[in-house]
Tab-separated table of C-alpha atoms and ligand atoms in Angstrom:
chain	number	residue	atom	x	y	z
A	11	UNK	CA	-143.058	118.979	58.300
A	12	UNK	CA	-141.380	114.954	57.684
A	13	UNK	CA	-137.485	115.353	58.154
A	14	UNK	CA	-135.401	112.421	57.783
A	15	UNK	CA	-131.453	112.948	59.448
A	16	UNK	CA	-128.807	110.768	60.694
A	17	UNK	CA	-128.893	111.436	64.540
A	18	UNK	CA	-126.246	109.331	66.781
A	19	UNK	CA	-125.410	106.970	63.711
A	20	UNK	CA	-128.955	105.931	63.031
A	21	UNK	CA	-131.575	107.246	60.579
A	22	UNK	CA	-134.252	108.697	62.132
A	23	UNK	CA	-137.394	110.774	60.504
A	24	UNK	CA	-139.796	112.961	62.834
A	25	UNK	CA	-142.781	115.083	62.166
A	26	UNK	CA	-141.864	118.609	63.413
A	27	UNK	CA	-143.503	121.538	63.826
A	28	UNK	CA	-141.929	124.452	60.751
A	29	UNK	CA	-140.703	126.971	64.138
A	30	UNK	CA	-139.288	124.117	66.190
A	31	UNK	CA	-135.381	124.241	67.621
A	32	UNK	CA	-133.165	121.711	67.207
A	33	UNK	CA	-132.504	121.886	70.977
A	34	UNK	CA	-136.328	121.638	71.629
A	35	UNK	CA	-136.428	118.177	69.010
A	36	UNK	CA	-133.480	117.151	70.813
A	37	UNK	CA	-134.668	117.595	74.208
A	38	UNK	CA	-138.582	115.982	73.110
A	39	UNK	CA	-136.455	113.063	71.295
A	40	UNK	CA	-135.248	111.896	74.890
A	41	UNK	CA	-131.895	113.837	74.283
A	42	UNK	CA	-131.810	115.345	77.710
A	43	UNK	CA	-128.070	115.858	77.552
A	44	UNK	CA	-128.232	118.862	75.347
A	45	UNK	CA	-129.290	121.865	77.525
A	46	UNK	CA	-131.629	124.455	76.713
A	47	UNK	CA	-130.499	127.827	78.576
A	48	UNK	CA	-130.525	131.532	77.177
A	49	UNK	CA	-132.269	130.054	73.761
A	50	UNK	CA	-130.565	133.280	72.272
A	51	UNK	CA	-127.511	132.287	71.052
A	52	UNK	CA	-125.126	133.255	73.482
A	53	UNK	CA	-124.695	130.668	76.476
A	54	UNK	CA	-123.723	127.439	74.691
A	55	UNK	CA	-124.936	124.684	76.531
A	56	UNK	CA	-127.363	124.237	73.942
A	57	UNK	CA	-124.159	123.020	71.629
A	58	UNK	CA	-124.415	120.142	69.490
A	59	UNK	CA	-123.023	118.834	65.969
A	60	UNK	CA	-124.578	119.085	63.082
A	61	UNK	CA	-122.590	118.041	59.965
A	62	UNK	CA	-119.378	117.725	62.045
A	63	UNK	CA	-119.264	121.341	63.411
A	64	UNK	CA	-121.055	122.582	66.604
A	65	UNK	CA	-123.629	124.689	66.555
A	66	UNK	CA	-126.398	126.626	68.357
A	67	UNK	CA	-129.333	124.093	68.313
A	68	UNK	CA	-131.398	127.122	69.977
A	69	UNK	CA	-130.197	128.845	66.939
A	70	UNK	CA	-131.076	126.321	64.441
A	71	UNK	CA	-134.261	125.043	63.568
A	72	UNK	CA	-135.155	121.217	63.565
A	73	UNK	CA	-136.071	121.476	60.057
A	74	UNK	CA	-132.698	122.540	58.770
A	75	UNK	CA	-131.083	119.504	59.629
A	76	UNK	CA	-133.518	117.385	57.397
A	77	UNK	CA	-130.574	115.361	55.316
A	78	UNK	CA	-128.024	116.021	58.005
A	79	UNK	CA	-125.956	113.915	60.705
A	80	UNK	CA	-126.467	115.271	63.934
A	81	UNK	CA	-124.327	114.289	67.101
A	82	UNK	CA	-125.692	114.994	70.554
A	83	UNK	CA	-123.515	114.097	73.537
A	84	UNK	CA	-124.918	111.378	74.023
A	85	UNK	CA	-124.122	110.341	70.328
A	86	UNK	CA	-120.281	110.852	71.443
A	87	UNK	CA	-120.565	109.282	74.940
A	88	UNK	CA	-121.804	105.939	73.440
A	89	UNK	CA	-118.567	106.381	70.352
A	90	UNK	CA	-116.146	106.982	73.678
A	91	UNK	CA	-114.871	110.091	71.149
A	92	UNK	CA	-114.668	111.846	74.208
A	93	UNK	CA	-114.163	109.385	77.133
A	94	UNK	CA	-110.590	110.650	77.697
A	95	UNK	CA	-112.301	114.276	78.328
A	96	UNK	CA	-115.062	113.181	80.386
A	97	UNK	CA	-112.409	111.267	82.400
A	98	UNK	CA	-110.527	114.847	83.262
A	99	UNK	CA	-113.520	116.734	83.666
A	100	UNK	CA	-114.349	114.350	86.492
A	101	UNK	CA	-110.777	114.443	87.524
A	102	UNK	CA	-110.167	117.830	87.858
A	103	UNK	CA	-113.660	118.656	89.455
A	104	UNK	CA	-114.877	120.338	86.075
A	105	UNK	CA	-118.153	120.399	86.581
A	106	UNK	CA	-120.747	121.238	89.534
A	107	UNK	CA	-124.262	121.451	88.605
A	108	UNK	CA	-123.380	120.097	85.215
A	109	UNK	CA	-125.680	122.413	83.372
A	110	UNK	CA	-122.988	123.786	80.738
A	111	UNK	CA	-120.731	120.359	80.604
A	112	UNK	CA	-122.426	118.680	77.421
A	113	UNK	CA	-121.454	122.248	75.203
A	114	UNK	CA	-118.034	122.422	77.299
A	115	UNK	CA	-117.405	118.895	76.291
A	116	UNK	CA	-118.562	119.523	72.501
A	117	UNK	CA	-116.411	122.659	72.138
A	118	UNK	CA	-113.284	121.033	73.365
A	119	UNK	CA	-113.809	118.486	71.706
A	120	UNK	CA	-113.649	120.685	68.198
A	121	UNK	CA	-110.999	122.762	69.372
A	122	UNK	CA	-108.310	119.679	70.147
A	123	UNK	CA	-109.343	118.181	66.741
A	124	UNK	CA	-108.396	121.797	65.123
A	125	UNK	CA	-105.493	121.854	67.266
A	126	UNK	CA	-104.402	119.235	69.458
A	127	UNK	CA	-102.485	121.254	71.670
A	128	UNK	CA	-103.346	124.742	71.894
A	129	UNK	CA	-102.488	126.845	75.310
A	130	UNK	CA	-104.767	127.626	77.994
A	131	UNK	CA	-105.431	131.374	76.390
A	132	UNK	CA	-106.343	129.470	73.382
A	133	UNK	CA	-108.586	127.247	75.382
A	134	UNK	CA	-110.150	130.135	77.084
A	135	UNK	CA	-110.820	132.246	73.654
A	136	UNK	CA	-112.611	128.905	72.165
A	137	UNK	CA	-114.453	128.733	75.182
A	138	UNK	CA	-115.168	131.740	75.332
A	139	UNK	CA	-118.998	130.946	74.016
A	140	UNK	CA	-119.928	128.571	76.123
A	141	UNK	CA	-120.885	129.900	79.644
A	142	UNK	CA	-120.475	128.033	82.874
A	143	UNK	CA	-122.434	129.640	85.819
A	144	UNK	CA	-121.134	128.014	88.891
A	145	UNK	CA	-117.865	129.617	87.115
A	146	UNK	CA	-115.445	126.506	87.182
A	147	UNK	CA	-113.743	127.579	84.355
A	148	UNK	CA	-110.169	126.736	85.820
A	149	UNK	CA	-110.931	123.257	86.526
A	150	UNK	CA	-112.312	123.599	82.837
A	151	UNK	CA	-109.050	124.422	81.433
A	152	UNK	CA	-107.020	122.141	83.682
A	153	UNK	CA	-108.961	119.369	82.244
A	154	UNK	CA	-108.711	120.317	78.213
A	155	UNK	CA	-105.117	120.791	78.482
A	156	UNK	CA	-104.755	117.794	80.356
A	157	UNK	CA	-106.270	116.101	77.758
A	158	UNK	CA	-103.903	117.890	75.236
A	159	UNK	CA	-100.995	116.737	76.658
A	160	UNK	CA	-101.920	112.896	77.236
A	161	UNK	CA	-103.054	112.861	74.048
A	162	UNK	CA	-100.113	114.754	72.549
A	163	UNK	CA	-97.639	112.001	74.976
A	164	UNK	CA	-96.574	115.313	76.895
B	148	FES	FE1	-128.502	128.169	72.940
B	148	FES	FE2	-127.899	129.478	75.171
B	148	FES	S1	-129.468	127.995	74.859
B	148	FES	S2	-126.801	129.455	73.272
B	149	FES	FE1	-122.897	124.472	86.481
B	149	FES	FE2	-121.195	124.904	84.488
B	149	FES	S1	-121.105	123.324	86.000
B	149	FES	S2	-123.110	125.787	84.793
């Protein structure tokens, strides 16, 4: 099937196959960034934005986001949307193999535009989909509510 969507600011159209993930049209795009893990629904690190929210793109079929914007990581590294998080999660030692960082990064990002200072049990709850298996997820907190509070002038 021809699908035409707005991926990292620029149109783009593909021919994909009807049963196709996003994360799997990501991922054969060059997207690399965006990881494909459980491909069930429940790890997170295949997170990316699709019409300004994130989603499951293990979940979500490359088809559905014919007439959408799409943002991979990569999409927001090049905007610097989320330089000042990148900067703490490299800071605070947030990441290890890396595997999860992309959906960390995604999902903090959308919880400090929801609320720009929430506490660390808010932190962990929104979190709380996105799994990180060498288990850093202090470092991963110190970092988002560092974040919070530079950008908040705390
Ligand atoms: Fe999509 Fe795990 S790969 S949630
Ligand atoms: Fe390795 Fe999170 S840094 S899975």
């Amino acid at each position: 099937m021809k699908i035409s969507l707005t991926l990292n600011g620029e149109v783009v159209t593909a021919d994909v196959e009807p049963r196709q993930s996003l994360v799997d049209f990501l991922r054969a795009s060059g997207l690399t960034g965006t990881h494909s893990g459980c491909e069930h629904g429940v790890c997170g690190a295949c997170s990316v934005r699709v019409g300004g929210h994130v989603v499951r793109g293990c979940l979500m079929l490359a088809v559905q986001t014919d007439g959408q914007t799409v943002e991979t990581i990569e999409g927001l590294t090049q905007s610097a949307a989320i330089a000042d998080l990148q900067a703490a999660f490299h800071r605070r030692n947030a990441l290890q193999c890396g595997f999860c960082t992309a959906g960390m990064l995604l999902t903090a990002h959308e919880l400090l535009a929801l609320d720009p200072l929430p506490s660390r049990d808010d932190i962990r709850d929104y979190l709380s989909g996105n799994y990180c298996r060498c288990t850093g997820y202090q470092a991963i907190i110190d970092a988002i509510a560092d974040v919070a509070a530079e950008r908040s002038g705390r």
